[in-house]
Short mmCIF file of C-alpha atoms and ligand atoms in Angstrom, two decimals:
data_model
loop_
_atom_site.label_atom_id
_atom_site.label_comp_id
_atom_site.label_asym_id
_atom_site.label_seq_id
_atom_site.Cartn_x
_atom_site.Cartn_y
_atom_site.Cartn_z
CA MET A 275 -0.30 -0.19 -0.17
CA PRO A 276 1.38 3.65 -0.95
CA PRO A 277 2.48 5.77 2.45
CA ALA A 278 -0.50 8.97 2.69
CA SER A 279 1.66 11.63 0.97
CA ASP A 280 2.40 14.98 2.48
CA ASP A 281 -0.62 16.71 1.50
CA TYR A 282 -2.84 13.51 2.55
CA ARG A 283 -4.14 12.60 -1.12
CA ALA A 284 -3.33 8.78 -0.48
CA HIS A 285 -5.64 5.59 -1.70
CA GLY A 286 -5.53 2.28 -1.41
CA LEU A 287 -5.66 2.37 2.31
CA GLU A 288 -8.06 0.09 3.66
CA PHE A 289 -10.80 0.95 6.18
CA ALA A 290 -12.58 -2.19 8.08
CA PRO A 291 -16.18 -3.57 7.47
CA ASP A 292 -17.14 -2.28 10.75
CA PHE A 293 -15.61 0.87 10.20
CA VAL A 294 -19.22 2.49 9.64
CA ILE A 295 -18.91 4.61 6.42
CA GLY A 296 -22.35 6.64 5.83
CA SER A 297 -23.99 10.13 5.12
CA ALA A 298 -25.62 12.63 7.17
CA THR A 299 -28.66 15.31 6.95
CA ALA A 300 -31.09 17.47 9.14
CA SER A 301 -34.55 18.02 9.43
CA TYR A 302 -34.86 21.47 8.68
CA GLN A 303 -32.25 21.71 6.23
CA ILE A 304 -33.76 19.05 3.66
CA GLU A 305 -37.51 18.00 4.55
CA GLY A 306 -40.11 20.88 3.55
CA ALA A 307 -43.56 19.84 4.38
CA ALA A 308 -42.92 23.06 7.09
CA ARG A 309 -46.61 23.48 7.95
CA GLU A 310 -47.82 19.59 7.10
CA ASP A 311 -49.25 16.97 9.69
CA GLY A 312 -49.60 18.85 13.09
CA ARG A 313 -45.93 20.21 12.38
CA GLY A 314 -45.64 23.62 14.69
CA PRO A 315 -43.69 26.69 13.91
CA SER A 316 -39.40 26.29 14.75
CA ILE A 317 -37.28 29.52 15.42
CA TRP A 318 -35.73 28.93 11.68
CA ASP A 319 -39.74 29.11 9.99
CA THR A 320 -39.71 32.68 11.87
CA PHE A 321 -35.64 33.44 11.13
CA SER A 322 -36.19 32.33 7.61
CA HIS A 323 -38.99 34.75 6.90
CA THR A 324 -37.52 37.45 8.71
CA PRO A 325 -36.57 39.58 5.71
CA GLY A 326 -32.52 40.07 5.63
CA LYS A 327 -31.94 37.01 7.59
CA VAL A 328 -31.14 34.31 4.98
CA TRP A 329 -29.55 34.61 1.56
CA ASN A 330 -32.07 35.83 -0.70
CA GLY A 331 -34.50 35.10 1.52
CA ASP A 332 -34.48 31.26 1.14
CA THR A 333 -36.39 29.10 3.76
CA GLY A 334 -36.48 25.41 4.40
CA ASP A 335 -40.50 25.25 3.58
CA VAL A 336 -40.29 22.97 0.84
CA ALA A 337 -35.77 21.64 0.65
CA ASP A 338 -35.60 19.07 -0.66
CA ASP A 339 -38.75 18.10 -0.21
CA HIS A 340 -37.80 15.06 1.78
CA TYR A 341 -40.51 14.80 3.42
CA HIS A 342 -43.03 13.76 0.47
CA ARG A 343 -39.50 12.21 -1.02
CA TRP A 344 -37.91 10.26 1.69
CA GLU A 345 -39.09 6.39 0.05
CA SER A 346 -36.93 7.02 -2.88
CA ASP A 347 -34.38 8.89 -1.24
CA LEU A 348 -34.06 5.47 1.08
CA ASP A 349 -33.57 4.20 -2.34
CA LEU A 350 -30.88 5.77 -3.64
CA MET A 351 -28.87 5.51 -0.19
CA ALA A 352 -29.32 2.03 -0.94
CA ASP A 353 -27.71 2.53 -4.30
CA LEU A 354 -24.78 4.38 -2.70
CA GLY A 355 -24.37 1.08 -0.23
CA LEU A 356 -24.66 3.77 3.02
CA GLN A 357 -23.76 1.60 5.88
CA SER A 358 -25.22 4.33 8.08
CA TYR A 359 -27.49 7.77 7.31
CA ARG A 360 -27.16 10.19 10.20
CA PHE A 361 -30.80 12.09 10.00
CA SER A 362 -32.49 14.55 12.92
CA ILE A 363 -35.89 14.67 14.06
CA ALA A 364 -37.67 17.62 13.65
CA TRP A 365 -38.88 18.73 17.44
CA PRO A 366 -41.59 20.15 16.83
CA ARG A 367 -43.09 17.77 14.28
CA ILE A 368 -42.91 15.84 17.63
CA GLN A 369 -44.41 18.25 19.98
CA PRO A 370 -45.69 20.86 17.73
CA GLY A 371 -45.14 23.70 20.76
CA GLY A 372 -42.47 21.97 22.40
CA LYS A 373 -44.26 20.07 25.26
CA GLY A 374 -47.12 17.69 26.07
CA ALA A 375 -48.66 15.51 24.17
CA ILE A 376 -47.33 13.74 20.93
CA ASN A 377 -48.22 14.20 17.35
CA PRO A 378 -49.12 10.72 15.94
CA ALA A 379 -48.36 11.75 12.24
CA GLY A 380 -45.23 13.62 13.30
CA VAL A 381 -43.66 10.01 15.26
CA ALA A 382 -45.49 8.02 12.06
CA PHE A 383 -43.06 9.82 10.06
CA TYR A 384 -39.61 9.52 11.23
CA SER A 385 -40.93 5.22 12.67
CA ARG A 386 -41.26 4.79 8.63
CA LEU A 387 -38.25 6.19 7.93
CA VAL A 388 -36.26 4.51 10.45
CA ASP A 389 -37.60 0.94 9.24
CA GLY A 390 -37.25 1.69 5.53
CA LEU A 391 -33.47 2.66 6.98
CA LEU A 392 -33.57 -1.35 8.29
CA GLU A 393 -35.14 -2.91 5.93
CA ARG A 394 -32.32 -1.67 3.14
CA GLY A 395 -29.76 -2.10 5.99
CA ILE A 396 -28.91 1.20 7.09
CA ARG A 397 -28.03 1.96 10.38
CA PRO A 398 -30.08 4.79 11.73
CA ILE A 399 -28.26 7.52 13.53
CA ALA A 400 -30.82 9.85 14.82
CA THR A 401 -30.28 13.17 15.92
CA LEU A 402 -32.68 14.57 18.78
CA TYR A 403 -31.87 18.44 17.88
CA HIS A 404 -30.27 20.06 14.92
CA TRP A 405 -31.23 23.78 15.22
CA ASP A 406 -35.41 23.72 14.76
CA LEU A 407 -36.26 24.82 18.30
CA PRO A 408 -40.28 24.73 18.49
CA GLN A 409 -40.96 28.57 18.30
CA GLU A 410 -43.60 28.82 21.52
CA LEU A 411 -40.28 27.55 23.92
CA GLU A 412 -38.58 30.07 21.90
CA ASP A 413 -41.24 32.80 22.87
CA ALA A 414 -41.15 31.81 26.35
CA GLY A 415 -37.38 32.51 26.69
CA GLY A 416 -35.80 30.11 24.67
CA TRP A 417 -32.11 28.45 25.46
CA PRO A 418 -30.96 31.29 28.15
CA VAL A 419 -34.49 30.02 30.11
CA ARG A 420 -33.50 26.62 32.47
CA ASP A 421 -36.83 25.13 31.67
CA THR A 422 -36.22 24.39 27.78
CA ALA A 423 -33.83 22.28 29.29
CA TYR A 424 -36.22 20.34 30.73
CA ARG A 425 -38.96 20.45 27.94
CA PHE A 426 -36.19 18.75 25.89
CA ALA A 427 -35.78 15.97 28.29
CA GLU A 428 -39.37 15.27 28.01
CA TYR A 429 -39.10 15.40 23.90
CA ALA A 430 -36.18 13.31 24.56
CA ALA A 431 -38.14 10.43 26.24
CA ARG A 432 -41.30 10.63 24.30
CA THR A 433 -39.58 9.91 21.28
CA ALA A 434 -36.87 7.26 22.80
CA GLU A 435 -40.39 6.05 23.96
CA ALA A 436 -41.86 6.00 20.71
CA LEU A 437 -38.39 4.84 18.47
CA GLY A 438 -36.07 3.40 20.58
CA ASP A 439 -36.88 -0.71 20.02
CA ARG A 440 -34.60 0.38 16.65
CA VAL A 441 -32.45 4.10 16.60
CA HIS A 442 -28.89 2.58 16.51
CA THR A 443 -27.42 5.97 17.54
CA TRP A 444 -28.76 8.79 19.24
CA THR A 445 -27.09 12.27 19.39
CA THR A 446 -28.90 13.91 21.75
CA LEU A 447 -27.13 17.64 20.63
CA ASN A 448 -25.52 18.70 16.89
CA GLU A 449 -23.13 21.90 17.06
CA PRO A 450 -24.44 23.14 20.84
CA TRP A 451 -22.31 26.01 19.69
CA CYS A 452 -23.98 27.34 17.41
CA SER A 453 -27.13 26.85 19.04
CA ALA A 454 -25.85 28.85 21.82
CA TYR A 455 -22.96 31.50 19.93
CA LEU A 456 -24.47 31.87 16.71
CA GLY A 457 -28.54 31.79 17.94
CA TYR A 458 -27.71 34.14 20.96
CA GLY A 459 -24.29 35.70 20.32
CA SER A 460 -23.66 36.81 16.68
CA GLY A 461 -27.21 36.75 15.47
CA ALA A 462 -26.06 35.06 12.28
CA HIS A 463 -28.54 31.89 13.32
CA ALA A 464 -32.06 31.53 14.36
CA PRO A 465 -32.85 33.42 16.53
CA GLY A 466 -30.61 35.86 15.87
CA ARG A 467 -30.37 37.36 19.13
CA THR A 468 -27.02 39.18 20.09
CA ASP A 469 -26.27 39.06 23.87
CA GLY A 470 -23.50 37.60 25.28
CA ALA A 471 -25.13 37.00 28.55
CA ALA A 472 -27.94 35.04 27.20
CA ALA A 473 -25.46 32.87 24.83
CA LEU A 474 -23.40 31.72 27.98
CA ALA A 475 -26.78 31.06 29.84
CA ALA A 476 -27.42 28.99 26.31
CA VAL A 477 -24.16 27.40 26.47
CA HIS A 478 -25.52 25.54 30.05
CA HIS A 479 -28.80 24.51 29.53
CA LEU A 480 -27.50 23.00 26.79
CA ASN A 481 -25.09 20.53 28.38
CA LEU A 482 -28.09 20.41 31.05
CA ALA A 483 -30.73 19.47 28.11
CA HIS A 484 -27.79 16.64 26.87
CA GLY A 485 -27.32 15.33 30.18
CA LEU A 486 -31.03 14.82 31.08
CA ALA A 487 -31.54 13.53 27.41
CA VAL A 488 -28.70 10.78 27.85
CA GLN A 489 -30.65 9.57 31.46
CA GLU A 490 -33.91 9.72 29.38
CA ILE A 491 -32.55 7.86 26.54
CA ARG A 492 -31.02 5.13 28.16
CA ARG A 493 -34.29 4.25 30.65
CA ALA A 494 -36.83 4.18 27.88
CA ALA A 495 -34.98 2.85 25.13
CA THR A 496 -35.00 -1.30 24.71
CA ASN A 497 -32.11 -1.71 22.04
CA ASP A 498 -29.31 -0.56 23.81
CA PRO A 499 -28.14 1.90 21.70
CA ASP A 500 -25.28 4.01 21.41
CA VAL A 501 -25.70 7.36 23.10
CA SER A 502 -23.90 10.44 21.72
CA VAL A 503 -23.54 14.07 21.25
CA THR A 504 -21.94 15.32 18.87
CA LEU A 505 -19.89 18.82 18.78
CA ASN A 506 -18.25 20.92 15.88
CA PHE A 507 -14.58 21.26 17.36
CA HIS A 508 -12.55 23.96 16.57
CA VAL A 509 -9.11 23.20 16.26
CA ILE A 510 -6.85 26.63 16.94
CA ARG A 511 -3.85 27.78 15.28
CA GLY A 512 -1.50 30.85 15.45
CA ASP A 513 2.42 31.78 15.62
CA ASP A 514 2.05 35.09 16.80
CA ASP A 515 3.35 36.09 20.41
CA THR A 516 -0.20 36.48 21.73
CA SER A 517 -1.43 33.14 19.88
CA PRO A 518 -0.81 30.94 23.20
CA GLU A 519 -3.72 33.48 25.08
CA ALA A 520 -6.29 33.87 22.04
CA LYS A 521 -5.87 29.70 21.15
CA ARG A 522 -6.85 29.26 25.41
CA ARG A 523 -9.64 31.65 25.31
CA ILE A 524 -11.33 30.53 21.90
CA ASP A 525 -10.57 26.73 23.26
CA ALA A 526 -12.71 27.03 26.45
CA LEU A 527 -15.66 29.15 24.56
CA ALA A 528 -15.85 26.36 21.92
CA ASN A 529 -14.72 23.47 22.85
CA ARG A 530 -13.88 23.22 27.14
CA ALA A 531 -17.21 24.37 27.66
CA PHE A 532 -19.21 21.55 26.19
CA THR A 533 -16.42 18.48 26.59
CA ASN A 534 -15.41 19.34 30.52
CA PRO A 535 -19.14 19.46 31.57
CA MET A 536 -20.29 16.79 29.55
CA LEU A 537 -17.07 14.15 29.95
CA LEU A 538 -15.50 15.49 32.94
CA GLY A 539 -18.42 17.04 34.97
CA GLN A 540 -17.18 20.44 35.12
CA TYR A 541 -16.47 23.58 33.68
CA PRO A 542 -13.20 25.28 33.06
CA ALA A 543 -12.05 27.81 35.73
CA ASP A 544 -10.56 29.49 33.02
CA LEU A 545 -13.59 29.86 31.13
CA LEU A 546 -15.28 31.46 34.10
CA GLU A 547 -12.82 33.67 34.83
CA ASP A 548 -12.79 35.15 30.82
CA THR A 549 -16.49 35.36 30.86
CA ALA A 550 -16.21 37.07 33.94
CA GLY A 551 -17.35 40.36 33.10
CA VAL A 552 -20.21 38.88 30.77
CA THR A 553 -22.02 36.98 33.13
CA ASP A 554 -21.63 35.10 37.03
CA TRP A 555 -22.65 31.73 35.86
CA ALA A 556 -25.69 31.87 38.67
CA PHE A 557 -27.42 29.94 36.28
CA VAL A 558 -25.63 26.63 37.03
CA ARG A 559 -27.01 25.02 39.80
CA ASP A 560 -26.49 22.62 42.56
CA GLY A 561 -26.20 18.91 40.66
CA ASP A 562 -26.44 20.30 37.16
CA LEU A 563 -22.78 19.08 36.37
CA ALA A 564 -23.69 15.89 37.80
CA GLU A 565 -26.72 15.42 35.95
CA ILE A 566 -24.54 16.07 32.60
CA ASN A 567 -21.52 14.31 33.17
CA GLN A 568 -23.04 10.96 31.67
CA PRO A 569 -20.35 8.16 29.82
CA LEU A 570 -21.24 8.62 26.53
CA ASP A 571 -20.89 5.49 24.06
CA VAL A 572 -19.16 7.49 21.05
CA LEU A 573 -18.29 11.72 20.91
CA GLY A 574 -19.51 12.89 17.92
CA VAL A 575 -16.80 15.22 16.00
CA ASN A 576 -17.88 17.68 13.00
CA TYR A 577 -14.78 19.18 11.18
CA TYR A 578 -14.94 21.34 8.21
CA SER A 579 -11.41 23.34 8.62
CA THR A 580 -9.24 25.23 11.16
CA VAL A 581 -9.43 28.65 13.00
CA THR A 582 -5.95 30.82 13.18
CA VAL A 583 -6.08 33.71 16.43
CA LYS A 584 -4.44 36.23 17.95
CA MET A 585 -5.19 39.10 20.53
CA TRP A 586 -6.60 42.04 18.67
CA ASP A 587 -3.95 45.01 19.21
CA GLY A 588 -6.88 47.67 19.71
CA VAL A 589 -5.26 49.90 17.03
CA SER A 590 -5.28 47.45 13.00
CA PRO A 591 -8.35 47.13 11.19
CA ARG A 592 -9.59 43.85 13.67
CA SER A 593 -9.86 40.92 11.30
CA ASN A 594 -13.22 38.90 11.86
CA ASN A 595 -12.46 35.18 9.81
CA ASP A 596 -13.63 32.99 11.93
CA GLY A 597 -15.99 31.32 9.20
CA HIS A 598 -19.12 32.72 10.39
CA LYS A 599 -21.21 35.48 8.68
CA ASP A 600 -21.32 38.45 10.02
CA MET A 601 -24.78 39.67 11.64
CA GLY A 602 -23.42 42.46 14.58
CA GLY A 603 -22.84 40.61 17.06
CA SER A 604 -20.14 38.12 18.56
CA PRO A 605 -20.24 34.39 18.95
CA TRP A 606 -17.28 34.95 21.41
CA PRO A 607 -18.53 36.19 24.71
CA GLY A 608 -15.76 37.95 26.48
CA SER A 609 -13.09 37.61 24.13
CA ARG A 610 -14.12 39.69 21.95
CA ASP A 611 -10.15 40.95 21.29
CA VAL A 612 -9.30 37.41 19.52
CA GLU A 613 -9.27 38.51 16.33
CA PHE A 614 -9.73 35.66 13.42
CA LEU A 615 -6.87 35.77 10.88
CA LYS A 616 -7.67 35.25 7.42
CA GLN A 617 -5.81 31.34 6.84
CA ALA A 618 -4.05 29.85 4.26
CA GLY A 619 -6.23 28.40 1.26
CA PRO A 620 -7.05 26.57 -1.28
CA TYR A 621 -10.74 27.18 0.01
CA THR A 622 -14.32 25.80 -0.53
CA ALA A 623 -16.93 27.98 -1.74
CA MET A 624 -17.50 28.90 2.19
CA GLY A 625 -13.80 30.18 2.14
CA TRP A 626 -12.97 27.47 4.90
CA ASN A 627 -9.44 26.34 4.53
CA ILE A 628 -8.79 23.50 3.24
CA ALA A 629 -7.01 20.97 6.22
CA PRO A 630 -7.37 17.56 6.61
CA ASP A 631 -4.29 17.81 9.04
CA GLY A 632 -6.28 19.92 11.37
CA LEU A 633 -8.89 16.71 11.52
CA GLU A 634 -5.70 14.87 12.33
CA GLU A 635 -4.89 16.69 14.74
CA LEU A 636 -7.84 17.20 16.39
CA LEU A 637 -8.75 13.10 16.65
CA LEU A 638 -5.12 12.73 18.40
CA SER A 639 -5.65 15.73 20.66
CA LEU A 640 -9.12 13.86 21.61
CA LYS A 641 -7.57 10.99 22.34
CA GLU A 642 -4.90 12.15 24.61
CA GLN A 643 -7.64 14.34 26.36
CA PHE A 644 -10.59 11.79 26.57
CA PRO A 645 -8.44 8.26 26.17
CA GLU A 646 -11.13 6.12 26.72
CA GLN A 647 -13.99 7.94 24.44
CA PRO A 648 -14.76 6.22 21.12
CA LEU A 649 -15.71 8.89 18.26
CA LEU A 650 -17.62 9.00 14.99
CA ILE A 651 -17.26 11.77 13.07
CA THR A 652 -20.54 12.58 12.81
CA GLU A 653 -19.99 15.37 9.75
CA ASN A 654 -17.11 15.64 7.38
CA GLY A 655 -17.56 17.71 3.46
CA ALA A 656 -17.02 20.46 1.82
CA ALA A 657 -19.13 23.07 -0.26
CA PHE A 658 -18.33 23.69 -3.95
CA ASP A 659 -19.91 25.75 -6.91
CA ASP A 660 -20.89 22.89 -8.99
CA GLN A 661 -21.52 22.35 -12.76
CA VAL A 662 -24.14 19.93 -14.17
CA THR A 663 -22.41 17.96 -17.41
CA GLU A 664 -24.89 17.22 -20.24
CA THR A 665 -23.84 13.60 -21.62
CA ASP A 666 -25.47 11.23 -23.49
CA ALA A 667 -25.93 9.07 -20.26
CA GLY A 668 -27.86 12.12 -18.21
CA ASN A 669 -26.78 14.75 -16.64
CA ARG A 670 -23.16 14.59 -14.54
CA VAL A 671 -21.73 16.55 -11.58
CA HIS A 672 -17.66 16.09 -11.73
CA ASP A 673 -17.13 17.83 -8.60
CA ALA A 674 -13.43 16.97 -8.58
CA GLU A 675 -12.66 18.80 -5.57
CA ARG A 676 -15.20 17.62 -3.07
CA VAL A 677 -13.91 14.11 -3.80
CA ASP A 678 -10.39 15.46 -3.05
CA TYR A 679 -10.89 17.01 0.05
CA LEU A 680 -13.12 13.66 1.13
CA VAL A 681 -9.77 11.75 -0.27
CA ARG A 682 -7.86 13.62 2.16
CA HIS A 683 -9.93 14.00 5.16
CA PHE A 684 -10.61 10.05 4.89
CA THR A 685 -6.86 9.64 4.97
CA ALA A 686 -6.64 12.01 7.54
CA ALA A 687 -9.06 9.69 9.72
CA HIS A 688 -7.10 6.63 8.63
CA ARG A 689 -3.61 8.56 9.54
CA ALA A 690 -5.37 8.97 13.34
CA MET A 691 -6.34 5.32 13.51
CA GLN A 692 -3.29 4.18 12.60
CA GLN A 693 -2.00 6.21 15.75
CA GLY A 694 -4.33 4.50 17.93
CA VAL A 695 -7.57 6.87 17.81
CA ASP A 696 -10.53 4.70 18.30
CA LEU A 697 -12.47 5.88 15.55
CA ARG A 698 -15.51 4.50 14.79
CA GLY A 699 -17.07 5.89 11.16
CA TYR A 700 -17.54 8.77 8.75
CA GLN A 701 -20.49 10.15 8.21
CA VAL A 702 -20.43 12.56 5.18
CA TRP A 703 -21.84 16.18 4.91
CA SER A 704 -24.09 16.18 3.18
CA LEU A 705 -25.99 13.44 1.36
CA MET A 706 -28.12 15.91 -0.52
CA ASP A 707 -27.27 19.54 -1.36
CA ASN A 708 -29.97 21.26 1.45
CA PHE A 709 -30.75 24.75 2.95
CA GLU A 710 -27.58 25.62 4.24
CA TRP A 711 -28.96 27.96 7.09
CA GLY A 712 -28.02 31.94 6.76
CA TYR A 713 -26.50 31.21 3.65
CA GLY A 714 -29.75 29.75 1.90
CA TYR A 715 -29.56 27.08 -0.64
CA SER A 716 -26.29 29.12 -2.53
CA LYS A 717 -23.90 26.67 -1.14
CA ARG A 718 -24.18 23.20 -2.44
CA PHE A 719 -22.50 20.31 0.24
CA GLY A 720 -24.41 17.47 -1.44
CA ILE A 721 -22.72 14.34 -2.72
CA VAL A 722 -26.09 14.10 -4.71
CA ARG A 723 -26.62 17.19 -6.80
CA VAL A 724 -30.49 18.48 -5.88
CA ASP A 725 -32.38 20.95 -8.62
CA TYR A 726 -34.34 23.20 -6.58
CA ASP A 727 -36.66 23.65 -9.58
CA THR A 728 -37.28 19.58 -10.60
CA GLN A 729 -36.64 17.87 -7.15
CA GLU A 730 -34.31 15.62 -9.20
CA ARG A 731 -31.50 13.87 -7.46
CA ILE A 732 -28.06 13.42 -9.57
CA LEU A 733 -25.55 11.49 -8.57
CA LYS A 734 -22.13 13.95 -7.87
CA ASP A 735 -18.85 12.00 -8.93
CA SER A 736 -18.40 11.92 -4.88
CA ALA A 737 -21.80 9.71 -4.51
CA LEU A 738 -20.31 7.46 -6.77
CA TRP A 739 -16.83 8.20 -4.72
CA LEU A 740 -18.04 6.92 -2.05
CA ARG A 741 -20.32 3.97 -3.34
CA GLU A 742 -16.78 2.67 -4.21
CA LEU A 743 -14.82 3.15 -0.62
CA ILE A 744 -17.96 1.37 0.74
CA ALA A 745 -18.03 -1.44 -1.65
CA THR A 746 -14.08 -1.80 -1.56
CA ARG A 747 -13.12 -0.58 1.93
CA ARG A 748 -10.22 0.88 -0.07
CA LEU A 749 -9.58 4.67 -0.70
CA PRO A 750 -9.73 5.21 -4.51
CA ALA A 751 -7.38 8.00 -5.48
CA SER A 752 -8.35 11.79 -5.97
CA PRO A 753 -9.16 12.67 -9.22
CA LEU A 754 -6.83 15.97 -8.87
CA GLY A 755 -3.55 13.15 -8.60
CA GLU A 756 -1.08 13.01 -5.58
CA ARG A 757 1.79 15.77 -5.27
O1 IFM B 126 -24.64 22.55 7.66
C1 IFM B 126 -24.03 21.98 8.26
C2 IFM B 126 -24.53 21.52 9.27
O2 IFM B 126 -26.22 21.44 9.64
C3 IFM B 126 -24.01 21.48 10.87
N1 IFM B 126 -22.89 21.76 10.83
C4 IFM B 126 -22.12 22.36 9.49
C5 IFM B 126 -23.24 22.41 8.28
C6 IFM B 126 -22.03 23.02 7.39
O3 IFM B 126 -22.36 24.27 7.40
#
């Protein structure tokens, strides 16, 4: 087998059959049917319908129409040979107002989906919260309010009672960093608030919601599922004299604010100090950390790119390249003087730098911090400006850059495993082009192209590449070659 080259363009690397390779989506990004079968409004319905919040005024009203096309979408997954499918459950379909009795039609939709996956031999990985908070709960205060954590635990219990005989892996939250800091700090995500203290209260209540939900899932499920959470880790770089301080601050806010309470049962002392001017953390009550600190069968890892930081000198124009849309507020409460520097390319269509070495570094660092914790890549992928090519055999999308991105990141994962990382699988983001939050439909992450006018699905070259990888268990070469 050839050694992986320095730029991570390897081929022929072998992945064991029990290394679960699949793809991922999320409810609001693909389902559509926003007002059907008793679904209540979520904060993303409200946000996307508010002028100026989402590119082009796009909304998830129709999206990929997956709510109606789920069966053919499952056939497509089977055609690709996916071993697993990570989807999310829309809370407002299960409990339209975020509490109380379940909506049978909502549960039935996900029940059919799970059955359809199992019939096709695809492992269901269900995320309970991928950002579509019922609007009624936001009206009552949202994640900055403690009661939302209890409402989430109730929703988790009802959902696990309904599907907990069949779902293989449960993920409580997807990227609570985004829910807290983009939703309540920067304003780039729903509900669009810009209040640092609210963002930190949201961090804690999301952590609490996670811990309570883990316990409810373990109580209600009958098939001994894997239970997890998915975090979007920040891999932080910088070689300025002030970078160590900036790195420590961002690591505390972005990473350790979640991993430490969840996996170690404590908040980092430096996080509390850094944010003392923003909040006194009085919302953390006795006993909360014990509720939050639950063992996890796997830890979900989302990785796309790195950030490079230093402390702002207070004089030069401030550089703000943290990879997120600037909507006025800051996603970094207490650390607004950290500068995010523009990084070396190449870049994806999101402007995010392509850095497969960052994934290897992240996996190794998680192994060092939490040696006994199995890991699962729950998202990795890239947006590019795909072009459709007409051929005699039909339309094709030759997305060589996306294939190359995947080759390089699978190589990074393989390298980490060779160094002893207990990595259980890899879910490519995303199965289909979809609603990319504040960027609407302008950014395409799918390995399957979606024509939003006709809802036609076209397998991109990256989908064919993934099918070959899963079938042969060997990494197919990058179309961009090895350097
Ligand atoms: O599309 C998102 C997904 O919903 C969460 N993780 C990052 C992806 C790309 O931005």
